[in-house]
Coordinates of C-alpha atoms and ligand atoms in Angstrom, one line a residue:
M1 CA 176.6 35.2 -1.6
S2 CA 175.0 37.8 -3.8
A3 CA 176.2 38.0 -7.4
T4 CA 177.4 41.5 -7.2
S5 CA 179.2 41.7 -3.9
N6 CA 181.0 39.6 -1.3
E7 CA 178.1 39.9 1.0
F8 CA 176.7 36.7 2.6
F9 CA 174.0 38.2 4.9
V10 CA 172.4 40.2 2.1
G11 CA 169.8 42.7 3.3
I12 CA 171.0 42.7 6.9
K13 CA 172.3 46.0 8.0
P14 CA 174.5 46.6 11.1
I15 CA 172.3 46.1 14.2
E16 CA 171.6 49.3 16.1
Y17 CA 170.3 50.2 19.5
N18 CA 166.7 51.5 19.4
P19 CA 164.8 51.2 22.7
Q20 CA 161.7 52.5 21.0
A21 CA 161.6 49.7 18.4
S22 CA 158.4 47.7 18.2
V23 CA 158.3 44.2 19.6
D24 CA 158.3 42.6 16.2
D25 CA 161.3 44.6 15.0
L26 CA 163.9 41.8 15.7
L27 CA 167.0 43.1 14.0
V28 CA 167.5 45.7 16.6
F29 CA 168.9 46.0 20.2
K30 CA 166.3 47.2 22.7
Q31 CA 168.7 46.9 25.7
Y32 CA 172.3 46.5 24.5
N33 CA 173.7 50.0 24.0
Q34 CA 177.4 49.2 23.8
D35 CA 178.8 52.6 24.9
E36 CA 176.3 53.4 27.6
I37 CA 178.1 53.7 31.0
I38 CA 176.9 51.3 33.7
L39 CA 178.6 51.4 37.1
G40 CA 181.5 53.4 35.6
K41 CA 182.2 51.2 32.5
P42 CA 180.6 50.9 29.0
M43 CA 178.2 48.0 28.6
H44 CA 180.6 46.3 26.1
E45 CA 183.3 46.1 28.7
W46 CA 180.9 44.5 31.2
L47 CA 179.6 42.1 28.7
R48 CA 182.5 41.2 26.3
F49 CA 180.4 39.1 24.0
A50 CA 181.9 36.5 21.7
V51 CA 180.4 34.5 18.9
C52 CA 181.6 30.8 18.8
Y53 CA 182.8 29.5 15.5
W54 CA 181.9 25.8 15.9
H55 CA 178.1 26.1 16.4
T56 CA 177.5 29.2 14.5
F57 CA 179.7 28.6 11.5
R58 CA 180.2 24.8 11.5
G59 CA 176.7 23.8 12.8
I60 CA 174.8 22.0 10.1
G61 CA 171.6 21.3 11.9
A62 CA 172.1 17.6 12.2
D63 CA 171.2 15.5 15.2
M64 CA 171.6 11.8 16.1
F65 CA 168.4 11.0 14.3
G66 CA 168.5 13.4 11.4
A67 CA 170.4 14.8 8.5
P68 CA 171.6 18.4 8.2
T69 CA 168.8 21.0 7.9
F70 CA 170.9 24.1 7.3
D71 CA 171.8 25.3 3.8
R72 CA 174.5 28.0 4.3
P73 CA 175.6 30.2 1.4
W74 CA 179.3 29.9 2.4
D75 CA 179.3 26.1 2.2
Q76 CA 178.8 25.9 -1.5
S77 CA 182.1 26.0 -3.4
G78 CA 183.0 22.3 -3.3
N79 CA 186.6 22.8 -2.4
E80 CA 187.4 22.4 1.4
M81 CA 190.0 25.2 1.7
Q82 CA 187.9 27.6 -0.4
I83 CA 184.9 26.8 1.8
A84 CA 187.0 27.5 4.9
K85 CA 187.9 30.9 3.5
D86 CA 184.4 31.8 2.4
R87 CA 183.1 30.8 5.8
L88 CA 185.7 32.9 7.5
R89 CA 184.6 35.9 5.5
A90 CA 181.0 35.2 6.2
A91 CA 181.9 35.0 9.9
F92 CA 183.6 38.3 10.0
E93 CA 180.7 39.9 8.2
F94 CA 178.4 38.4 10.9
F95 CA 180.5 39.6 13.8
T96 CA 180.7 43.1 12.4
K97 CA 177.0 43.4 11.5
L98 CA 176.1 42.0 14.9
G99 CA 178.5 44.4 16.7
V100 CA 180.3 41.8 18.9
K101 CA 184.0 42.4 19.4
Y102 CA 185.2 38.9 19.9
F103 CA 185.1 35.3 18.5
T104 CA 186.2 31.9 19.8
F105 CA 187.3 28.9 17.8
H106 CA 188.7 25.3 17.8
D107 CA 191.6 24.6 15.5
R108 CA 189.5 22.1 13.5
D109 CA 186.5 24.4 13.1
I110 CA 188.5 27.1 11.3
A111 CA 190.6 24.9 9.0
P112 CA 190.2 21.3 7.7
A113 CA 192.6 18.6 8.9
G114 CA 194.9 17.1 6.2
E115 CA 196.3 13.6 5.7
T116 CA 199.4 14.3 7.8
I117 CA 200.2 16.7 10.7
E118 CA 202.3 18.8 8.3
Q119 CA 199.4 19.2 5.9
T120 CA 197.0 20.0 8.8
E121 CA 199.3 22.6 10.1
K122 CA 199.8 24.1 6.7
N123 CA 196.0 24.4 6.2
L124 CA 195.7 26.0 9.6
D125 CA 198.5 28.5 8.9
E126 CA 196.9 29.6 5.6
I127 CA 193.5 30.2 7.3
I128 CA 195.0 31.9 10.3
Q129 CA 196.7 34.4 7.9
L130 CA 193.4 35.3 6.4
A131 CA 191.8 35.5 9.9
K132 CA 194.6 38.0 10.8
E133 CA 193.9 40.1 7.8
L134 CA 190.1 40.1 8.6
Q135 CA 190.9 41.0 12.2
K136 CA 192.9 44.0 11.0
Q137 CA 190.2 45.2 8.6
T138 CA 187.4 44.9 11.2
G139 CA 189.0 45.3 14.6
I140 CA 187.4 42.0 15.8
K141 CA 189.5 40.2 18.4
C142 CA 189.9 36.6 19.5
L143 CA 188.6 35.9 23.0
W144 CA 190.0 32.4 23.1
G145 CA 191.2 29.5 21.0
T146 CA 191.2 25.8 21.8
A147 CA 192.1 22.4 20.3
N148 CA 189.5 19.8 19.3
L149 CA 190.7 16.8 21.1
F150 CA 187.5 14.8 21.0
A151 CA 186.1 14.4 17.4
D152 CA 188.9 12.5 15.7
P153 CA 188.8 8.6 16.3
R154 CA 192.4 8.7 17.6
Y155 CA 191.0 10.3 20.7
M156 CA 188.2 7.8 21.4
N157 CA 189.9 6.7 24.6
G158 CA 190.8 10.2 25.7
A159 CA 193.6 12.7 24.7
A160 CA 195.8 13.6 27.7
T161 CA 194.2 10.8 29.7
N162 CA 194.5 8.2 27.0
P163 CA 196.1 4.9 28.1
D164 CA 198.4 5.1 25.1
A165 CA 201.3 7.5 25.4
H166 CA 201.4 7.9 21.6
V167 CA 197.9 9.5 21.7
F168 CA 199.0 11.7 24.6
A169 CA 201.9 12.9 22.4
Y170 CA 199.5 13.6 19.5
A171 CA 197.3 15.6 21.7
A172 CA 200.3 17.6 23.0
A173 CA 201.4 18.2 19.4
Q174 CA 198.0 19.5 18.5
V175 CA 197.7 21.8 21.6
K176 CA 201.2 23.2 21.0
K177 CA 200.1 24.4 17.5
A178 CA 196.6 25.5 18.7
M179 CA 198.3 27.6 21.4
E180 CA 200.6 29.1 18.9
V181 CA 197.9 30.1 16.5
T182 CA 195.7 31.5 19.3
H183 CA 198.7 33.6 20.3
E184 CA 199.2 34.7 16.7
L185 CA 195.6 36.0 16.6
G186 CA 196.1 37.9 19.8
G187 CA 193.8 35.5 21.7
E188 CA 193.2 36.8 25.3
N189 CA 192.7 33.3 26.7
Y190 CA 193.2 29.6 25.8
V191 CA 190.6 27.0 26.8
F192 CA 190.9 23.3 27.7
W193 CA 187.7 21.4 27.6
G194 CA 188.3 17.7 28.2
G195 CA 185.4 16.1 26.5
R196 CA 187.0 12.7 26.5
E197 CA 189.2 13.2 29.5
G198 CA 187.2 10.8 31.7
Y199 CA 186.0 7.2 31.6
M200 CA 183.3 5.0 30.3
S201 CA 184.0 2.1 32.7
L202 CA 186.0 2.0 35.9
L203 CA 186.8 -1.7 35.2
N204 CA 189.2 -0.8 32.5
T205 CA 190.5 2.5 33.9
D206 CA 193.3 3.5 36.2
V207 CA 191.9 6.8 37.3
R208 CA 194.8 7.9 39.3
K209 CA 197.3 7.4 36.5
E210 CA 195.0 9.3 34.1
L211 CA 194.6 12.3 36.4
D212 CA 198.4 12.4 36.9
H213 CA 198.8 12.4 33.2
L214 CA 196.3 15.2 32.8
A215 CA 198.2 17.3 35.3
A216 CA 201.5 16.5 33.4
F217 CA 199.9 17.6 30.2
L218 CA 198.6 20.9 31.7
R219 CA 202.1 21.6 33.2
M220 CA 203.6 21.3 29.7
A221 CA 201.0 23.7 28.4
V222 CA 202.0 26.2 31.1
E223 CA 205.7 25.8 30.1
H224 CA 204.9 26.2 26.4
K225 CA 202.9 29.3 27.1
K226 CA 205.9 30.9 28.7
K227 CA 208.2 29.7 25.9
I228 CA 206.2 31.3 23.2
G229 CA 205.5 34.5 25.2
F230 CA 201.7 34.0 25.3
T231 CA 200.3 36.1 28.1
G232 CA 196.7 35.0 27.8
Q233 CA 194.8 33.3 30.6
L234 CA 194.6 29.5 30.6
L235 CA 191.1 28.2 31.3
I236 CA 189.6 24.9 32.1
E237 CA 185.9 24.3 31.2
P238 CA 184.2 21.8 33.6
K239 CA 181.5 19.4 32.4
P240 CA 180.3 16.3 34.3
K241 CA 179.7 14.0 31.3
E242 CA 178.9 13.7 27.6
P243 CA 180.6 12.4 25.6
T244 CA 182.2 10.3 28.4
K245 CA 180.1 8.8 31.1
H246 CA 182.2 10.6 33.7
Q247 CA 184.4 13.6 32.9
Y248 CA 187.2 14.3 35.4
D249 CA 186.5 18.1 35.2
Y250 CA 183.1 17.4 36.7
D251 CA 182.3 20.8 38.1
A252 CA 183.9 24.0 39.4
Q253 CA 184.8 22.6 42.8
T254 CA 186.2 19.4 41.4
V255 CA 188.4 21.4 39.0
M256 CA 189.6 23.7 41.7
G257 CA 190.4 20.8 44.0
F258 CA 192.4 19.1 41.1
L259 CA 194.3 22.3 40.4
N260 CA 195.2 22.8 44.0
Y261 CA 196.3 19.2 44.4
Y262 CA 198.6 19.3 41.4
G263 CA 199.9 22.8 42.2
L264 CA 198.4 24.3 39.1
N265 CA 196.0 26.8 40.7
K266 CA 198.1 29.9 39.9
D267 CA 198.2 29.1 36.2
F268 CA 194.6 28.3 35.4
K269 CA 191.1 29.8 35.9
L270 CA 187.8 28.4 34.9
N271 CA 185.5 28.9 31.9
I272 CA 182.0 28.1 33.2
E273 CA 179.2 26.9 31.0
P274 CA 175.9 27.0 32.9
N275 CA 174.5 24.2 30.7
H276 CA 177.3 22.0 32.1
T277 CA 176.6 23.2 35.6
T278 CA 172.9 22.1 35.4
M279 CA 174.0 18.7 34.0
A280 CA 176.1 18.3 37.1
G281 CA 172.9 18.6 39.2
H282 CA 173.5 22.2 40.3
A283 CA 171.5 25.4 40.0
Y284 CA 172.3 27.4 36.8
E285 CA 174.4 30.0 38.6
H286 CA 176.1 27.6 41.1
D287 CA 179.5 27.1 39.4
V288 CA 179.8 30.8 38.3
E289 CA 179.4 31.8 42.0
M290 CA 181.5 29.0 43.4
C291 CA 184.6 29.8 41.4
S292 CA 184.1 33.6 41.5
R293 CA 184.3 33.5 45.3
Y294 CA 187.7 31.9 45.1
G295 CA 189.0 34.3 42.5
M296 CA 188.9 31.6 39.8
L297 CA 186.1 32.7 37.4
G298 CA 187.9 33.5 34.2
S299 CA 185.2 33.4 31.5
I300 CA 181.7 32.1 30.8
D301 CA 180.3 30.0 27.9
S302 CA 176.9 31.8 28.3
N303 CA 174.3 29.3 27.1
T304 CA 171.5 27.4 28.7
G305 CA 170.0 23.9 28.7
D306 CA 166.5 22.7 28.7
S307 CA 165.3 21.4 32.1
S308 CA 163.0 18.8 30.5
L309 CA 165.9 17.3 28.5
G310 CA 169.0 17.2 30.6
W311 CA 171.8 17.1 28.0
D312 CA 174.0 19.8 26.5
T313 CA 171.4 21.5 24.3
D314 CA 173.5 24.6 24.0
Q315 CA 170.6 27.0 23.7
F316 CA 170.8 30.8 23.6
P317 CA 170.3 32.2 27.1
M318 CA 167.0 34.0 26.9
N319 CA 165.9 33.8 30.6
L320 CA 166.3 37.1 32.5
R321 CA 166.4 35.4 35.9
D322 CA 169.4 33.2 34.8
C323 CA 171.3 36.0 33.2
A324 CA 170.6 38.2 36.2
F325 CA 172.2 35.7 38.6
V326 CA 175.3 35.5 36.4
M327 CA 175.6 39.3 36.1
K328 CA 175.1 39.7 39.9
T329 CA 178.3 37.6 40.3
V330 CA 180.2 39.3 37.4
I331 CA 179.4 42.7 38.8
A332 CA 180.5 41.6 42.3
Q333 CA 183.9 40.5 41.0
G334 CA 184.3 43.7 39.0
G335 CA 184.0 42.2 35.4
L336 CA 185.3 39.3 33.5
A337 CA 188.2 40.6 31.5
P338 CA 190.3 39.1 29.9
G339 CA 187.4 36.6 29.8
G340 CA 184.0 37.3 28.4
L341 CA 180.5 36.0 27.6
N342 CA 181.0 33.5 24.8
F343 CA 177.9 32.3 23.1
D344 CA 178.6 28.5 23.0
C345 CA 175.1 28.1 21.6
K346 CA 173.4 26.8 18.5
V347 CA 170.2 27.8 16.9
R348 CA 167.8 25.0 16.9
R349 CA 167.9 22.5 14.1
E350 CA 164.5 23.8 13.0
S351 CA 165.7 27.4 12.9
T352 CA 166.8 27.3 9.3
N353 CA 166.7 31.0 8.3
L354 CA 169.9 32.9 8.1
Q355 CA 168.2 35.6 10.1
D356 CA 167.7 33.2 13.0
M357 CA 171.5 33.4 13.6
F358 CA 171.1 37.2 14.2
I359 CA 167.9 37.0 16.1
A360 CA 169.3 34.4 18.5
H361 CA 172.5 36.4 19.3
I362 CA 170.6 39.7 19.5
G363 CA 168.0 38.2 21.9
A364 CA 170.7 36.8 24.2
M365 CA 172.8 40.0 24.1
D366 CA 169.7 42.0 25.0
C367 CA 168.8 39.6 27.8
F368 CA 172.3 40.0 29.3
A369 CA 172.2 43.8 28.8
L370 CA 168.8 44.0 30.7
A371 CA 170.2 41.7 33.4
L372 CA 173.2 44.1 33.7
R373 CA 170.9 47.1 34.1
K374 CA 168.8 45.3 36.8
M375 CA 171.8 43.9 38.7
A376 CA 173.6 47.3 38.6
R377 CA 170.6 48.7 40.5
L378 CA 170.8 45.8 43.0
F379 CA 174.5 46.4 43.4
E380 CA 174.2 50.2 43.9
D381 CA 171.5 49.9 46.5
K382 CA 173.7 47.6 48.6
K383 CA 170.5 46.5 50.4
Y384 CA 170.9 43.0 49.3
D385 CA 174.5 42.7 50.5
I386 CA 173.6 44.3 53.8
L387 CA 170.9 41.6 54.3
V388 CA 173.3 38.8 53.5
Q389 CA 176.0 40.4 55.8
Q390 CA 173.4 40.6 58.6
R391 CA 173.0 36.8 58.5
Y392 CA 176.7 36.4 59.4
A393 CA 176.9 39.4 61.8
S394 CA 177.7 37.2 64.8
Y395 CA 181.1 36.6 63.3
N396 CA 181.9 40.3 63.3
E397 CA 180.1 41.4 66.4
T398 CA 180.8 38.8 69.0
D399 CA 184.1 37.8 70.5
I400 CA 183.5 34.1 69.9
G401 CA 182.6 34.8 66.3
K402 CA 185.7 36.9 65.7
K403 CA 187.9 34.2 67.3
I404 CA 186.4 31.5 65.0
E405 CA 187.2 33.5 61.9
A406 CA 190.7 34.4 63.1
G407 CA 191.4 30.7 63.6
T408 CA 192.3 31.2 67.2
A409 CA 189.3 29.4 68.9
T410 CA 189.6 25.9 70.2
F411 CA 187.0 23.1 70.8
E412 CA 187.5 23.4 74.6
E413 CA 186.8 27.1 74.5
L414 CA 183.6 26.6 72.4
H415 CA 182.5 23.9 74.7
A416 CA 182.9 26.2 77.7
F417 CA 181.0 28.9 75.7
I418 CA 178.0 26.6 75.2
K419 CA 178.0 25.6 78.8
K420 CA 177.8 29.2 79.8
N421 CA 175.4 30.5 77.1
G422 CA 173.2 27.5 76.4
E423 CA 171.0 27.1 73.2
P424 CA 171.4 29.5 70.3
A425 CA 168.4 31.5 69.1
K426 CA 166.4 30.0 66.2
T427 CA 167.1 32.6 63.5
S428 CA 164.9 32.6 60.3
G429 CA 166.8 32.0 57.0
E430 CA 164.1 34.2 55.3
Q431 CA 164.6 32.6 51.9
E432 CA 161.2 33.8 50.7
K433 CA 162.1 37.4 51.7
F434 CA 165.3 37.2 49.7
E435 CA 163.4 35.7 46.7
V436 CA 160.8 38.5 46.8
I437 CA 163.4 41.2 47.0
F438 CA 165.4 39.7 44.1
N439 CA 162.2 39.6 42.0
R440 CA 161.5 43.2 42.8
Y441 CA 164.9 44.1 41.2
L442 CA 163.9 42.2 38.1
D443 CA 160.7 44.3 37.8
Ligands
XLS501 C1 181.2 21.2 24.9 C2 182.0 22.3 25.3 C3 182.8 22.9 24.1 C4 183.9 23.8 24.6 C5 185.0 24.1 23.7 O1 180.3 20.8 25.6 O2 181.1 23.3 25.7 O3 182.1 23.5 23.1 O4 183.3 25.0 25.0 O5 185.7 22.9 23.4
NI502 NI1 181.6 25.4 26.1
NI503 NI1 179.0 22.5 26.2

């Protein structure tokens, strides 16, 4: 903090749009022009960016082998609650200067835990009051809140899937409060990420019991949501592993199957993090597309991994091709609201300048804005959709195809059809043609 003001990011002015800026002018948007209308809506409505509190304001640059490398000006006062308040002020200065309209948080990022649940909740309430004031002053909104059910040792064997009902109850008490404070901040969604809802060994685990318990837990959350009048969307964030060997919310299709089985599919949507999708062995865009096609894509933790590493590196998405794939799906479903693009990303441990926090977010926002522009062209042209539709034309244009889609065809009928019509034609899948055309839209 400078001696004369309450400013933490001294010397950094609000980031502006300037498409003419030179390549080395990094504190400027070259693509993200928040009010520019694209396909009938301002860019900020298509993109709904959020800064995440945990990485960006609680990240300290430590890894499994090394000590913290970051030296943040808001972490200096020595008193835990004072630090939490300074940090919150720094965060709102950051959101405002960057020009994002949303933030996301865990209960434990924003306020320190106390010795007892009463003290923990008191700390949280005090910080939430300050957050409310800062929201009022700045107009910044809360995209979603969540509870940290993975860091405290009490959750080492899981939270809602813990073999001990006492731990299950603790997790419920924590989520109850986290939902209430998210509601108080006007949160538009509430996220469940089950970092320890999984197993380390099948030998000591009753998987069916644990999944039944997880469903019971989520049902209670739905009930509590109604009880407190919270109208935000509940979201589940899939991840295949890490920290557990196997996480039950493995990927989008697994989560949708689980929700359907337990009758929870009307109450939840998914928050997809592409770095988790790639850890599950899928293409970057796979889960985003999978759940969107079932009307279940609620929000995106827009980050990326590193293909040569394979764990959750939570990097800023800087790859135009990846962002374009995501925006292609987001445009096709008409937007993400009330969800958004949350930067669940951290600057590298070696990126120790305060400026790096801005550069990282600006770069990712510009990448998504450029992807939006490119994919808006692809969407408007319709050529791509027509090419895909043509591959399935037999289902619209032939009697047999129409009957299959209507669910009225039988095996006998199809058998008779083949006897009469013989071998189908060998039709090219034309993958390379689709790839070339996609690349031309990225030009
Ligand atoms: C971890 C998750 C986590 C959730 C919120 O891998 O991405 O950060 O988004 O608990
Ligand atoms: Ni995430
Ligand atoms: Ni993650």
